CSV table of C-alpha atoms in Angstrom, one decimal:
chain,number,residue,atom,x,y,z
D,78,MET,CA,36.4,30.3,67.4
D,79,SER,CA,38.1,33.5,67.1
D,80,MET,CA,41.0,35.0,69.5
D,81,VAL,CA,38.8,37.8,70.7
D,82,GLU,CA,35.9,35.2,71.9
D,83,THR,CA,38.5,33.2,73.9
D,84,LYS,CA,40.4,36.0,75.5
D,85,LYS,CA,39.2,37.6,78.8
D,86,HIS,CA,40.0,41.3,79.6
D,87,PRO,CA,41.6,42.5,82.9
D,88,GLU,CA,39.3,43.5,85.5
D,89,GLN,CA,41.9,44.0,88.3
D,90,VAL,CA,42.0,47.3,90.7
D,91,TRP,CA,45.0,48.4,92.5
D,92,THR,CA,44.8,51.0,95.3
D,93,GLY,CA,48.1,52.3,97.1
D,94,HIS,CA,49.1,55.3,98.8
D,95,GLY,CA,49.1,57.9,96.2
D,96,TYR,CA,47.6,56.1,93.4
D,97,ARG,CA,44.9,54.0,91.8
D,98,ILE,CA,45.1,51.7,88.7
D,99,GLU,CA,42.0,50.5,86.9
D,100,PRO,CA,40.7,49.4,83.6
D,101,ASN,CA,41.1,52.1,81.0
D,102,LYS,CA,37.5,53.2,79.5
D,103,GLU,CA,39.6,54.2,76.2
D,104,HIS,CA,40.6,50.3,75.8
D,105,PRO,CA,39.4,47.1,77.9
D,106,ARG,CA,42.9,45.9,77.7
D,107,LEU,CA,44.6,48.9,78.9
D,108,TYR,CA,44.8,49.8,82.7
D,109,LYS,CA,44.7,53.6,83.6
D,110,VAL,CA,47.3,54.6,86.6
D,111,GLU,CA,46.2,57.8,88.3
D,112,LEU,CA,48.3,59.6,90.7
D,113,GLU,CA,47.2,62.0,93.2
D,114,GLY,CA,47.8,65.5,92.7
D,115,TRP,CA,50.3,66.0,95.5
D,116,VAL,CA,52.3,62.9,94.1
D,117,VAL,CA,53.2,64.5,91.0
D,118,GLU,CA,53.7,67.9,92.4
D,119,GLN,CA,56.2,66.5,95.2
D,120,PHE,CA,57.9,64.3,92.5
D,121,LEU,CA,58.6,67.4,90.2
D,122,VAL,CA,60.1,69.0,93.4
D,123,ASP,CA,62.1,66.3,94.4
D,124,VAL,CA,63.8,65.7,91.1
D,125,LYS,CA,64.0,69.3,90.2
D,126,ASN,CA,67.9,69.6,91.0
D,127,ILE,CA,68.8,66.5,88.7
D,128,SER,CA,69.9,68.2,85.4
D,129,ASP,CA,69.4,67.3,82.0
D,130,GLU,CA,73.1,66.8,81.5
D,131,GLN,CA,73.1,64.5,84.8
D,132,LEU,CA,70.4,62.3,83.3
D,133,GLU,CA,72.2,61.7,79.8
D,134,TYR,CA,75.9,61.7,81.6
D,135,ILE,CA,75.0,59.7,84.7
D,136,PRO,CA,72.8,56.5,84.0
D,137,TYR,CA,72.4,55.7,87.7
D,138,GLN,CA,70.6,59.1,87.9
D,139,ARG,CA,67.7,58.0,85.5
D,140,LEU,CA,67.1,55.1,88.1
D,141,MET,CA,67.4,57.5,91.3
D,142,VAL,CA,64.3,59.6,89.2
D,143,ALA,CA,62.6,56.4,89.3
D,144,LYS,CA,63.0,55.9,93.0
D,145,ALA,CA,62.0,59.6,93.7
D,146,LEU,CA,58.5,58.2,92.3
D,147,GLN,CA,58.4,54.9,93.9
D,148,ASP,CA,59.4,56.4,97.5
D,149,LEU,CA,56.2,58.9,97.2
D,150,LEU,CA,54.2,55.7,96.7
D,151,ASP,CA,54.8,52.4,98.0
D,152,GLU,CA,57.3,49.3,97.3
D,153,SER,CA,54.3,47.3,95.3
D,154,PHE,CA,53.9,50.3,92.7
D,155,GLY,CA,56.9,49.3,90.6
D,156,GLU,CA,56.2,45.6,90.8
D,157,THR,CA,52.5,46.5,89.6
D,158,ILE,CA,53.7,48.5,86.8
D,159,ARG,CA,56.0,45.4,85.8
D,160,HIS,CA,53.1,43.0,86.1
D,161,ILE,CA,50.9,45.0,84.0
D,162,LEU,CA,53.5,45.3,81.1
D,163,HIS,CA,54.1,41.4,81.2
D,164,ASP,CA,50.5,40.4,81.7
D,165,ARG,CA,49.3,38.9,78.2
D,166,LEU,CA,45.7,39.9,79.0
D,167,SER,CA,46.9,43.5,79.5
D,168,GLY,CA,50.2,44.3,78.7
D,169,GLY,CA,49.7,48.2,78.4
D,170,PHE,CA,48.7,51.4,80.5
D,171,THR,CA,48.3,55.0,80.3
D,172,VAL,CA,49.5,57.7,82.8
D,173,GLY,CA,49.8,61.7,83.1
D,174,LEU,CA,50.8,64.6,85.1
D,175,GLY,CA,47.2,65.3,85.8
D,176,GLY,CA,47.3,68.7,84.1
D,177,LYS,CA,49.9,69.9,86.4
D,178,ASP,CA,52.1,72.7,85.0
D,179,ALA,CA,55.4,71.3,83.7
D,180,ASP,CA,58.1,71.9,81.0
D,181,ALA,CA,59.9,69.7,78.6
D,182,GLN,CA,62.4,68.4,80.8
D,183,ASP,CA,59.6,67.6,83.7
D,184,TYR,CA,58.3,65.4,80.8
D,185,VAL,CA,61.5,63.9,80.3
D,186,LYS,CA,62.0,63.2,83.9
D,187,PHE,CA,58.5,61.7,84.4
D,188,SER,CA,58.9,59.5,81.6
D,189,THR,CA,61.9,58.5,82.8
D,190,ALA,CA,60.8,57.4,86.0
D,191,PHE,CA,58.4,55.1,84.4
D,192,SER,CA,60.4,53.9,82.0
D,193,HIS,CA,63.1,52.7,84.6
D,194,LEU,CA,60.5,51.2,86.8
D,195,ALA,CA,60.0,48.8,84.0
D,196,GLY,CA,63.5,48.2,83.1
D,197,ILE,CA,66.1,50.1,81.2
D,198,PRO,CA,65.9,51.9,78.0
D,199,ASN,CA,67.9,51.3,75.0
D,200,PHE,CA,70.1,53.8,73.4
D,201,ASP,CA,68.2,55.6,70.6
D,202,ALA,CA,70.7,56.1,67.8
D,203,MET,CA,68.5,58.3,66.1
D,204,SER,CA,68.7,60.8,69.1
D,205,LYS,CA,72.0,59.5,70.5
D,206,LYS,CA,70.1,59.5,73.9
D,207,TYR,CA,68.3,57.0,75.9
D,208,TYR,CA,65.1,58.8,74.7
D,209,ALA,CA,63.9,60.6,71.7
D,210,ARG,CA,62.0,64.0,70.8
D,211,PHE,CA,60.6,64.4,67.6
D,212,SER,CA,58.1,66.6,66.0
D,213,VAL,CA,55.4,66.6,63.4
D,214,LYS,CA,54.7,69.4,61.4
D,215,HIS,CA,52.9,70.4,58.4
D,216,THR,CA,56.1,70.1,56.2
D,217,ASP,CA,58.6,67.2,56.4
D,218,ASP,CA,61.6,65.7,54.4
D,219,SER,CA,62.4,62.6,56.3
D,220,ASP,CA,62.6,59.3,55.0
D,221,SER,CA,59.9,57.2,57.0
D,222,TYR,CA,56.5,57.9,58.2
D,223,LEU,CA,57.4,58.7,61.7
D,224,ARG,CA,57.5,62.8,60.8
D,225,GLN,CA,55.0,62.5,58.1
D,226,ALA,CA,51.6,64.1,59.2
D,227,TYR,CA,49.4,63.5,56.5
D,228,ARG,CA,49.9,59.6,55.9
D,229,ARG,CA,48.6,57.1,58.0
D,230,PHE,CA,52.0,55.5,59.9
D,231,THR,CA,50.8,52.0,59.5
D,232,LEU,CA,50.8,49.3,62.6
D,233,HIS,CA,54.2,48.0,63.8
D,234,THR,CA,56.3,47.1,66.6
D,235,ASP,CA,59.4,49.0,67.4
D,236,GLY,CA,63.2,47.9,67.7
D,237,THR,CA,62.8,45.6,64.2
D,238,TYR,CA,66.2,46.8,62.9
D,239,VAL,CA,68.4,47.0,66.0
D,240,ASP,CA,70.2,43.7,67.4
D,241,GLU,CA,68.9,44.2,71.0
D,242,PRO,CA,65.6,43.4,72.9
D,243,THR,CA,62.9,45.9,72.8
D,244,ASP,CA,60.4,44.5,75.3
D,245,TRP,CA,58.3,47.5,76.0
D,246,LEU,CA,57.6,51.0,74.6
D,247,LEU,CA,56.6,54.5,76.0
D,248,MET,CA,55.2,57.4,74.0
D,249,MET,CA,54.4,60.6,75.6
D,250,LYS,CA,52.8,63.8,74.3
D,251,MET,CA,54.8,66.9,75.0
D,252,GLU,CA,53.2,69.6,72.9
D,253,GLU,CA,50.4,69.8,70.5
D,254,GLU,CA,48.9,73.0,68.4
D,255,ASN,CA,46.6,73.0,65.6
D,256,ALA,CA,46.2,69.3,65.3
D,257,ALA,CA,43.0,67.4,64.3
D,258,GLY,CA,43.4,63.8,64.1
D,259,GLY,CA,46.9,62.1,64.2
D,260,SER,CA,45.2,59.8,67.0
D,261,SER,CA,47.8,56.6,68.3
D,262,ARG,CA,46.2,53.5,66.7
D,263,LEU,CA,46.7,50.4,68.7
D,264,LEU,CA,46.0,46.7,67.9
D,265,HIS,CA,46.5,43.8,70.8
D,266,LEU,CA,47.9,40.6,69.0
D,267,ASP,CA,45.1,38.5,70.5
D,268,GLU,CA,42.4,40.8,69.1
D,269,TRP,CA,43.5,40.3,65.4
D,270,GLU,CA,41.0,38.1,63.7
D,271,ASP,CA,43.7,36.8,61.6
D,272,PHE,CA,46.1,36.2,63.9
D,273,GLU,CA,46.3,32.4,63.7
D,274,TYR,CA,46.3,32.4,59.9
D,275,PHE,CA,49.1,34.5,59.6
D,276,SER,CA,51.1,33.0,62.9
D,277,ASN,CA,50.5,29.6,61.2
D,278,HIS,CA,51.7,30.3,57.7
D,279,SER,CA,54.7,28.7,56.1
D,280,LEU,CA,56.5,32.2,56.1
D,281,ALA,CA,55.8,33.1,59.7
D,282,SER,CA,59.0,32.0,61.0
D,283,TYR,CA,61.1,32.9,58.0
D,284,PRO,CA,64.1,35.0,59.1
D,285,PHE,CA,63.3,38.6,57.1
D,286,THR,CA,65.9,41.1,56.7
D,287,TYR,CA,65.6,44.6,58.1
D,288,LYS,CA,67.1,47.5,57.3
D,289,ALA,CA,66.9,51.1,58.8
D,290,PRO,CA,66.8,54.4,56.8
D,291,ALA,CA,69.9,56.7,56.9
D,292,SER,CA,67.9,59.0,59.5
D,293,LYS,CA,67.9,56.2,62.1
D,294,ASN,CA,71.8,56.2,62.3
D,295,VAL,CA,71.9,52.2,62.3
D,296,SER,CA,73.8,50.8,59.5
D,297,GLU,CA,73.9,47.2,60.3
D,298,GLU,CA,71.0,44.6,58.9
D,299,VAL,CA,69.3,42.2,61.2
D,300,THR,CA,67.3,39.3,60.6
D,301,ARG,CA,63.7,39.0,62.3
D,302,LYS,CA,61.0,36.3,62.4
D,303,THR,CA,57.7,37.8,62.1
D,304,PHE,CA,56.1,35.5,64.5
D,305,TYR,CA,58.2,33.8,67.5
D,306,THR,CA,57.8,32.9,71.0
D,307,TRP,CA,58.4,34.6,74.0
D,308,ASN,CA,57.3,33.5,77.6
D,309,ASN,CA,55.6,30.5,76.1
D,310,GLN,CA,53.5,32.9,74.1
D,311,PRO,CA,53.3,33.9,70.5
D,312,CYS,CA,54.6,37.4,69.7
D,313,ILE,CA,55.2,39.5,66.5
D,314,CYS,CA,58.0,41.9,64.9
D,315,PHE,CA,57.0,43.6,62.0
D,316,ILE,CA,57.1,47.1,60.3
D,317,ASP,CA,56.3,47.5,56.7
D,318,GLN,CA,59.0,50.2,55.9
D,319,PHE,CA,62.2,48.0,56.9
D,320,VAL,CA,61.4,44.7,56.0
D,321,TYR,CA,63.2,43.4,52.6
D,322,PRO,CA,61.4,40.3,51.3
D,323,GLN,CA,63.4,38.2,48.6
D,324,THR,CA,60.8,36.9,46.6
D,325,ILE,CA,57.1,37.7,45.4
D,326,GLN,CA,55.7,35.1,47.6
D,327,GLN,CA,57.3,36.8,50.7
D,328,ALA,CA,56.3,40.3,49.5
D,329,GLU,CA,52.6,39.1,48.9
D,330,TYR,CA,52.8,37.4,52.6
D,331,LEU,CA,54.1,40.7,54.1
D,332,GLN,CA,51.3,43.0,52.2
D,333,GLU,CA,48.4,40.7,53.0
D,334,LEU,CA,49.5,40.8,56.9
D,335,SER,CA,49.8,44.4,56.9
D,336,HIS,CA,46.6,45.1,55.0
D,337,SER,CA,44.8,42.6,57.4
D,338,MET,CA,45.9,44.3,60.8
D,339,GLU,CA,45.2,47.7,58.8
D,340,GLN,CA,41.7,46.7,58.3
D,341,SER,CA,41.1,44.7,61.6
D,342,LYS,CA,37.9,45.7,63.8
D,343,ALA,CA,39.8,45.4,67.0
D,344,VAL,CA,42.1,48.4,66.0
D,345,ILE,CA,41.5,51.4,68.5
D,346,GLU,CA,42.3,55.0,68.4
D,347,LEU,CA,43.7,56.3,71.7
D,348,GLU,CA,43.8,60.3,72.3
D,349,LEU,CA,46.3,61.2,74.6
D,350,PRO,CA,46.3,64.6,76.4
D,351,VAL,CA,49.5,66.6,76.6
D,352,GLY,CA,51.6,65.5,79.4
D,353,ASP,CA,50.0,61.8,79.4
D,354,LEU,CA,51.9,58.8,78.0
D,355,VAL,CA,50.9,55.3,77.0
D,356,MET,CA,53.1,52.3,77.8
D,357,LEU,CA,53.0,49.0,76.2
D,358,ASN,CA,54.3,45.5,75.6
D,359,ASN,CA,56.2,45.7,72.5
D,360,ARG,CA,56.1,41.8,71.8
D,361,PHE,CA,52.4,41.5,71.6
D,362,TRP,CA,50.9,45.3,71.0
D,363,LEU,CA,51.3,46.7,67.5
D,364,HIS,CA,51.0,50.5,67.4
D,365,GLY,CA,50.6,53.1,64.6
D,366,ARG,CA,49.1,56.7,64.1
D,367,GLY,CA,46.3,58.0,62.0
D,368,ALA,CA,46.5,60.9,59.6
D,369,PHE,CA,46.2,64.4,60.5
D,370,GLU,CA,43.9,67.2,58.9
D,371,GLN,CA,46.0,69.5,56.8
D,372,ASN,CA,47.0,72.6,58.6
D,373,THR,CA,49.9,74.7,58.0
D,374,GLU,CA,50.1,75.6,61.5
D,375,LEU,CA,50.3,72.1,62.5
D,376,HIS,CA,52.7,71.0,65.4
D,377,ARG,CA,53.2,67.9,67.8
D,378,GLU,CA,56.0,67.2,69.9
D,379,LEU,CA,56.4,63.6,71.2
D,380,LEU,CA,58.9,61.7,73.3
D,381,ARG,CA,60.0,58.1,72.9
D,382,GLN,CA,61.4,55.5,75.1
D,383,ARG,CA,61.8,52.0,74.3
D,384,GLY,CA,63.9,49.0,76.0
D,385,ARG,CA,64.1,45.6,77.9
D,386,PHE,CA,62.8,44.2,81.1
D,387,VAL,CA,65.6,43.5,83.7
D,388,GLN,CA,65.4,41.0,86.6
């Protein structure tokens, strides 16, 4: 019997002061967080005087941004967000500003509120901040698939090449012009048809070496098992670009694993409007991006945060 047949999808609905959380129509395992319009408007007013510099230089200000959002809702909101991210049946949600007018720094503050309700973001060596902003355009000369618009960005988990836990991932769309294609591609580990085969393979727990390209500003090498146990449940750590096998047998295993995930019928494409974010448990969700259609005027800006849970 396949993993898809043995797992049930979440059906819970939460309602509270200023919000509603329900199953997402785009994916049966994701939730959709809907904030009432007045909440978003008041949140942006309440955090208006927290400057870019304060967010970057004073770590506790980031938590105060999270407090500003939670104070408008109720004490259980943050607990519910953390519960969803930990929940193996789900592990993810989408949320947005509901079309409210906002600038780039408003998006940073909004995403910061959610990341700090979940935990603490890791330092992002690429941007040298706790978050990264990057653009995808028609031309690119980078050394990874992150900014290359016309290639499929294959399914992977984040944090493979850093020596710190990466429990969750947040991605937010900040700007988009002349973009067709480029959808987020998502795969929940328990939906993957070949999960049991690859997780029980003789190389499943082999400590592969991961190295980052120069653009990531990380020079250390780390070793990671592809499959491991977290909270008594099997999880995955993988990205095809940065893993360095030592033998042909190891290379075949990794290639077959990646190909199987890319061909999985359980992969879904998620379209996020500008001002929306998706937050995922990075230990049992894989993510990637479809290729864009060619357009010389293509432009998309994304924001990324990734980090760890705290008690």
